[in-house]
Amino acid sequence: MIRVKIPATSANMGAGFDTLGMALKLYNEITIEETEGETEIKLLGGELDRNYRNNLTYISIIKVYEFFNKEFKGFKIDMSKTNIPLSRGLGSSAACIVGGIVGANALLNEKMTIKDMLKIAVDIEGHPDNVAPALLGGVIISIMDMENIIYSRINVKSQLKYAVMVPDFKVSTELSRKVLPNEYSREDALFNISRCSMLVSALNNGENEKLRYLFEDKIHQPYRKKLINNIDSIFLKAKEYGSLGEFISGSGSTLIAVLEEADENFILKMKTYLDSLKDGWRIFEVENDNNGAVII
Ligand code: HSE
């Protein structure tokens, strides 16, 4: 039996739409075992997945078995130990996919390359910005060139931490991609290129004072705001309480505020504010995970 621990991820980080993503110290655990019988998948709460052929972890395991031309009968998969909220923009799908790939690779005693694992993961997920940090940990830039996924790790100089604010409503990635336009003006493209480029350099150099300008975006956030109640007032409050920058995590509904390591007051103050709103916002503090998916 193989047990895999996979981190949550936050994609886009403002201007880096479908490109930047970071792993967070918030984890799901998946156990996988090969069996002679029908596949059985235990979900959160202990119920069995009746539709297991559409389960992302199952699909990912099968892809790895096909990659190595290995036969199989069934699997016993336990996905009941989950801490990553579903459909909230924290990479729960990426965790299912990466968990399946890393787990199956270990189960088969194989040594798949990172490149091949990423290829399978992106074929399933469609974009690399969550699966790459879920697999590798840290803050990762990924680009796609035809069949290839090329990635680079940002060496973040300052120790930052993140206030993760999760409402009780979900936002589907499908809907939040549908609301985006097909075309953008040159001004908007330039806005994002400039912010995204400088964000990478500022993180690398520890230039925290510049971060206030660098999580802004004109490609996706302005269009997704209508799907997230109170986003403007939450971002304004976060700024007032000393956050270095704010952004929608992935396609939402989670919002993230970036904090200095030394900050001690933000979470409590922001919690009081969030409690005054509807939608049952939860807030917690988390740091970057630097290991990615690991067999435990
Ligand atoms: N980059 C993706 C998006 C992440 O913003 O739609 C969500 O899967």
Short mmCIF file of C-alpha atoms and ligand atoms in Angstrom, two decimals:
data_model
loop_
_atom_site.label_atom_id
_atom_site.label_comp_id
_atom_site.label_asym_id
_atom_site.label_seq_id
_atom_site.Cartn_x
_atom_site.Cartn_y
_atom_site.Cartn_z
CA MET A 1 0.00 0.00 0.00
CA ILE A 2 1.21 3.49 -0.86
CA ARG A 3 0.32 6.65 1.02
CA VAL A 4 0.84 10.03 -0.69
CA LYS A 5 0.64 13.47 0.89
CA ILE A 6 -0.13 16.28 -1.54
CA PRO A 7 -0.14 20.04 -0.85
CA ALA A 8 -2.89 22.52 -1.66
CA THR A 9 -1.94 25.04 -4.33
CA SER A 10 -2.86 28.58 -5.23
CA ALA A 11 -2.64 29.42 -8.91
CA ASN A 12 -2.32 32.69 -10.84
CA MET A 13 -1.11 34.81 -7.89
CA GLY A 14 -2.68 37.85 -9.53
CA ALA A 15 -1.16 38.57 -12.92
CA GLY A 16 0.28 35.10 -13.60
CA PHE A 17 -2.89 33.64 -15.10
CA ASP A 18 -2.43 29.90 -15.90
CA THR A 19 1.32 30.37 -15.30
CA LEU A 20 2.25 31.01 -11.65
CA GLY A 21 1.32 28.77 -8.76
CA MET A 22 2.51 28.00 -5.25
CA ALA A 23 2.20 25.05 -2.92
CA LEU A 24 0.80 25.58 0.59
CA LYS A 25 1.23 23.70 3.87
CA LEU A 26 -2.30 22.30 3.76
CA TYR A 27 -2.54 18.67 2.72
CA ASN A 28 -4.63 15.80 1.44
CA GLU A 29 -3.55 12.21 1.94
CA ILE A 30 -4.42 9.42 -0.47
CA THR A 31 -3.70 5.72 0.02
CA ILE A 32 -3.65 3.38 -2.97
CA GLU A 33 -3.45 -0.38 -3.05
CA GLU A 34 -3.82 -2.76 -6.00
CA THR A 35 -6.51 -5.44 -5.58
CA GLU A 36 -7.84 -8.43 -7.49
CA GLY A 37 -11.42 -7.15 -7.28
CA GLU A 38 -13.55 -4.23 -8.39
CA THR A 39 -12.14 -0.73 -7.67
CA GLU A 40 -13.37 0.85 -4.46
CA ILE A 41 -12.81 4.51 -3.61
CA LYS A 42 -13.57 5.91 -0.17
CA LEU A 43 -14.38 9.64 -0.17
CA LEU A 44 -14.52 12.26 2.59
CA GLY A 45 -17.05 11.14 5.21
CA GLY A 46 -16.46 7.49 4.36
CA GLU A 47 -18.95 7.14 1.50
CA LEU A 48 -17.90 5.17 -1.59
CA ASP A 49 -17.51 6.83 -4.99
CA ARG A 50 -20.30 5.25 -7.09
CA ASN A 51 -18.92 6.88 -10.21
CA TYR A 52 -15.29 5.90 -9.68
CA ARG A 53 -14.39 5.76 -13.39
CA ASN A 54 -14.68 9.57 -13.45
CA ASN A 55 -12.63 9.99 -10.27
CA LEU A 56 -9.54 12.11 -11.07
CA THR A 57 -7.23 10.01 -8.89
CA TYR A 58 -8.44 6.79 -10.55
CA ILE A 59 -8.02 8.33 -14.05
CA SER A 60 -4.49 9.46 -13.14
CA ILE A 61 -3.51 6.03 -11.78
CA ILE A 62 -4.76 4.36 -14.97
CA LYS A 63 -2.74 6.79 -17.11
CA VAL A 64 0.44 5.77 -15.26
CA TYR A 65 -0.35 2.05 -15.65
CA GLU A 66 -0.94 2.65 -19.38
CA PHE A 67 2.30 4.63 -19.63
CA PHE A 68 4.23 1.60 -18.35
CA ASN A 69 2.00 -0.92 -20.19
CA LYS A 70 1.05 -2.55 -16.88
CA GLU A 71 -2.11 -4.58 -16.41
CA PHE A 72 -4.40 -4.10 -13.43
CA LYS A 73 -7.66 -5.43 -12.05
CA GLY A 74 -8.73 -2.96 -9.42
CA PHE A 75 -7.59 -0.57 -6.72
CA LYS A 76 -8.58 0.24 -3.20
CA ILE A 77 -8.21 3.99 -2.85
CA ASP A 78 -8.81 5.97 0.33
CA MET A 79 -9.37 9.69 -0.25
CA SER A 80 -11.12 10.35 3.03
CA LYS A 81 -8.25 12.31 4.61
CA THR A 82 -8.75 15.64 2.91
CA ASN A 83 -8.03 19.10 4.25
CA ILE A 84 -8.12 20.98 0.94
CA PRO A 85 -11.59 22.48 0.46
CA LEU A 86 -13.37 21.43 -2.76
CA SER A 87 -14.06 23.89 -5.58
CA ARG A 88 -12.61 26.84 -3.68
CA GLY A 89 -9.54 27.55 -5.86
CA LEU A 90 -7.04 25.71 -3.65
CA GLY A 91 -6.04 22.98 -6.09
CA SER A 92 -8.18 20.09 -4.84
CA SER A 93 -8.37 18.63 -8.38
CA ALA A 94 -4.62 19.03 -8.88
CA ALA A 95 -4.06 17.20 -5.57
CA CYS A 96 -6.25 14.29 -6.76
CA ILE A 97 -4.35 14.08 -10.06
CA VAL A 98 -0.84 14.45 -8.65
CA GLY A 99 -1.66 12.04 -5.81
CA GLY A 100 -2.78 9.43 -8.34
CA ILE A 101 0.30 9.85 -10.54
CA VAL A 102 2.89 9.89 -7.74
CA GLY A 103 1.10 7.04 -5.93
CA ALA A 104 0.84 4.80 -9.01
CA ASN A 105 4.46 5.47 -9.94
CA ALA A 106 5.53 4.34 -6.45
CA LEU A 107 3.14 1.37 -6.48
CA LEU A 108 4.78 0.16 -9.69
CA ASN A 109 8.26 0.79 -8.33
CA GLU A 110 8.91 2.92 -11.37
CA LYS A 111 10.90 6.09 -11.74
CA MET A 112 8.85 8.30 -13.97
CA THR A 113 10.53 11.61 -14.84
CA ILE A 114 9.05 14.87 -13.54
CA LYS A 115 8.52 15.84 -17.17
CA ASP A 116 6.40 12.74 -17.88
CA MET A 117 4.44 13.15 -14.64
CA LEU A 118 3.71 16.78 -15.51
CA LYS A 119 2.67 15.82 -19.02
CA ILE A 120 0.10 13.33 -17.72
CA ALA A 121 -1.11 15.79 -15.08
CA VAL A 122 -1.54 18.65 -17.56
CA ASP A 123 -3.29 16.37 -20.08
CA ILE A 124 -5.90 15.75 -17.37
CA GLU A 125 -6.06 19.21 -15.74
CA GLY A 126 -5.66 21.34 -18.89
CA HIS A 127 -3.21 23.88 -17.44
CA PRO A 128 0.01 23.50 -15.42
CA ASP A 129 -0.23 26.21 -12.76
CA ASN A 130 -1.72 24.00 -10.00
CA VAL A 131 -0.31 20.58 -10.86
CA ALA A 132 3.32 21.81 -11.12
CA PRO A 133 3.57 23.20 -7.55
CA ALA A 134 1.46 20.29 -6.22
CA LEU A 135 4.10 17.94 -7.64
CA LEU A 136 7.21 20.01 -6.96
CA GLY A 137 6.40 22.30 -4.03
CA GLY A 138 7.43 25.96 -3.79
CA VAL A 139 6.46 28.77 -6.12
CA ILE A 140 6.61 27.63 -9.73
CA ILE A 141 6.35 29.30 -13.13
CA SER A 142 5.20 26.86 -15.83
CA ILE A 143 4.80 27.33 -19.54
CA MET A 144 3.50 24.98 -22.21
CA ASP A 145 5.28 24.61 -25.53
CA MET A 146 3.28 22.16 -27.62
CA GLU A 147 3.69 18.85 -25.78
CA ASN A 148 6.34 20.13 -23.36
CA ILE A 149 5.80 21.66 -19.97
CA ILE A 150 8.76 23.78 -18.95
CA TYR A 151 8.96 25.01 -15.39
CA SER A 152 11.16 27.20 -13.24
CA ARG A 153 11.21 27.56 -9.47
CA ILE A 154 11.21 31.04 -7.93
CA ASN A 155 13.65 31.28 -5.04
CA VAL A 156 11.52 33.42 -2.75
CA LYS A 157 13.96 35.43 -0.64
CA SER A 158 11.72 36.81 2.12
CA GLN A 159 9.79 34.42 4.28
CA LEU A 160 6.20 35.30 3.43
CA LYS A 161 3.01 33.82 4.81
CA TYR A 162 -0.51 33.86 3.52
CA ALA A 163 -3.92 34.60 4.99
CA VAL A 164 -6.26 32.17 3.27
CA MET A 165 -9.91 33.30 3.32
CA VAL A 166 -12.42 30.63 2.31
CA PRO A 167 -16.15 31.34 1.98
CA ASP A 168 -18.86 28.70 2.23
CA PHE A 169 -19.81 29.10 -1.45
CA LYS A 170 -18.08 27.27 -4.29
CA VAL A 171 -17.06 28.67 -7.68
CA SER A 172 -16.70 26.14 -10.48
CA THR A 173 -13.57 26.49 -12.57
CA GLU A 174 -15.68 25.88 -15.67
CA LEU A 175 -17.94 28.86 -14.96
CA SER A 176 -15.09 31.12 -13.87
CA ARG A 177 -13.26 30.43 -17.16
CA LYS A 178 -16.45 31.00 -19.17
CA VAL A 179 -16.81 34.55 -17.84
CA LEU A 180 -13.41 35.55 -19.28
CA PRO A 181 -13.24 37.44 -22.58
CA ASN A 182 -11.63 35.92 -25.69
CA GLU A 183 -9.63 39.03 -26.49
CA TYR A 184 -7.76 41.67 -24.49
CA SER A 185 -6.46 45.13 -25.29
CA ARG A 186 -2.75 45.82 -25.63
CA GLU A 187 -2.97 47.95 -22.44
CA ASP A 188 -4.34 45.03 -20.44
CA ALA A 189 -1.74 42.62 -21.84
CA LEU A 190 1.02 45.10 -20.99
CA PHE A 191 -0.42 45.61 -17.51
CA ASN A 192 -0.16 41.88 -16.79
CA ILE A 193 3.20 41.29 -18.43
CA SER A 194 4.73 44.13 -16.40
CA ARG A 195 3.22 43.01 -13.05
CA CYS A 196 3.98 39.33 -13.56
CA SER A 197 7.59 39.93 -14.62
CA MET A 198 8.31 42.26 -11.73
CA LEU A 199 6.56 39.95 -9.25
CA VAL A 200 9.01 37.16 -10.09
CA SER A 201 11.98 39.47 -9.65
CA ALA A 202 10.63 41.10 -6.46
CA LEU A 203 9.99 37.68 -4.87
CA ASN A 204 13.45 36.59 -5.86
CA ASN A 205 15.10 39.74 -4.46
CA GLY A 206 12.95 40.02 -1.34
CA GLU A 207 11.62 43.43 -2.44
CA ASN A 208 8.49 43.26 -0.28
CA GLU A 209 7.83 47.00 -0.56
CA LYS A 210 7.04 46.52 -4.29
CA LEU A 211 4.55 43.70 -3.80
CA ARG A 212 1.64 46.14 -3.26
CA TYR A 213 1.67 46.82 -7.06
CA LEU A 214 2.42 43.33 -8.27
CA PHE A 215 -0.57 41.10 -7.48
CA GLU A 216 -2.88 43.26 -9.60
CA ASP A 217 -4.30 41.79 -12.76
CA LYS A 218 -6.45 42.66 -15.77
CA ILE A 219 -6.81 39.24 -17.39
CA HIS A 220 -9.09 37.34 -15.02
CA GLN A 221 -9.81 38.98 -11.66
CA PRO A 222 -11.95 41.91 -12.93
CA TYR A 223 -14.29 39.40 -14.64
CA ARG A 224 -14.43 36.96 -11.74
CA LYS A 225 -15.22 39.54 -9.07
CA LYS A 226 -18.94 39.22 -9.68
CA LEU A 227 -18.73 35.54 -8.63
CA ILE A 228 -17.25 36.40 -5.21
CA ASN A 229 -19.43 38.37 -2.77
CA ASN A 230 -17.71 41.31 -0.99
CA ILE A 231 -14.37 40.81 -2.72
CA ASP A 232 -13.66 44.55 -3.07
CA SER A 233 -14.38 45.35 0.56
CA ILE A 234 -12.39 42.32 1.75
CA PHE A 235 -9.38 43.40 -0.31
CA LEU A 236 -9.67 46.98 1.00
CA LYS A 237 -9.82 45.78 4.61
CA ALA A 238 -6.86 43.48 4.04
CA LYS A 239 -4.83 46.43 2.74
CA GLU A 240 -5.89 48.56 5.72
CA TYR A 241 -4.78 45.78 8.10
CA GLY A 242 -1.31 45.63 6.54
CA SER A 243 -1.41 42.95 3.86
CA LEU A 244 1.30 43.27 1.17
CA GLY A 245 -1.10 42.34 -1.64
CA GLU A 246 -4.29 40.39 -2.30
CA PHE A 247 -5.50 38.06 -5.04
CA ILE A 248 -8.11 35.46 -5.96
CA SER A 249 -6.73 31.97 -5.33
CA GLY A 250 -6.98 30.09 -8.64
CA SER A 251 -10.43 30.67 -10.04
CA GLY A 252 -11.91 31.40 -6.57
CA SER A 253 -13.81 31.45 -4.35
CA THR A 254 -10.87 31.62 -1.89
CA LEU A 255 -9.08 34.96 -1.48
CA ILE A 256 -5.47 35.28 -0.33
CA ALA A 257 -3.69 38.16 1.41
CA VAL A 258 0.12 38.12 1.48
CA LEU A 259 1.69 38.82 4.88
CA GLU A 260 5.15 39.61 6.23
CA GLU A 261 6.56 36.80 8.37
CA ALA A 262 6.54 39.09 11.44
CA ASP A 263 2.85 39.99 11.14
CA GLU A 264 0.93 38.97 14.25
CA ASN A 265 -2.32 40.93 14.10
CA PHE A 266 -3.75 40.47 10.64
CA ILE A 267 -5.59 37.19 11.09
CA LEU A 268 -7.45 38.22 14.23
CA LYS A 269 -8.49 41.63 12.88
CA MET A 270 -9.52 40.19 9.53
CA LYS A 271 -11.47 37.39 11.22
CA THR A 272 -13.54 39.96 13.10
CA TYR A 273 -14.29 41.71 9.82
CA LEU A 274 -15.11 38.50 7.93
CA ASP A 275 -17.42 37.41 10.76
CA SER A 276 -19.47 40.55 10.12
CA LEU A 277 -20.18 39.41 6.54
CA LYS A 278 -22.48 36.69 5.26
CA ASP A 279 -21.10 33.55 3.56
CA GLY A 280 -19.36 32.01 6.59
CA TRP A 281 -15.82 33.10 5.67
CA ARG A 282 -13.06 31.11 7.41
CA ILE A 283 -9.54 32.49 7.70
CA PHE A 284 -6.27 30.75 8.47
CA GLU A 285 -2.58 31.40 8.07
CA VAL A 286 -0.34 29.16 6.02
CA GLU A 287 3.19 29.13 4.60
CA ASN A 288 4.59 27.75 1.38
CA ASP A 289 5.18 24.01 1.17
CA ASN A 290 8.56 23.35 -0.43
CA ASN A 291 8.41 19.58 -0.91
CA GLY A 292 5.43 18.94 -3.16
CA ALA A 293 3.80 15.51 -3.22
CA VAL A 294 5.65 12.96 -1.09
CA ILE A 295 5.24 9.27 -0.31
CA ILE A 296 4.84 8.87 3.45
N1 HSE B 1 -5.38 29.09 -13.74
C1 HSE B 1 -6.66 28.47 -13.50
C2 HSE B 1 -7.74 29.50 -13.65
C3 HSE B 1 -6.64 27.91 -12.11
O1 HSE B 1 -7.56 30.61 -13.13
O2 HSE B 1 -8.77 29.23 -14.27
C4 HSE B 1 -7.92 27.22 -11.74
O3 HSE B 1 -7.91 25.90 -12.11
#
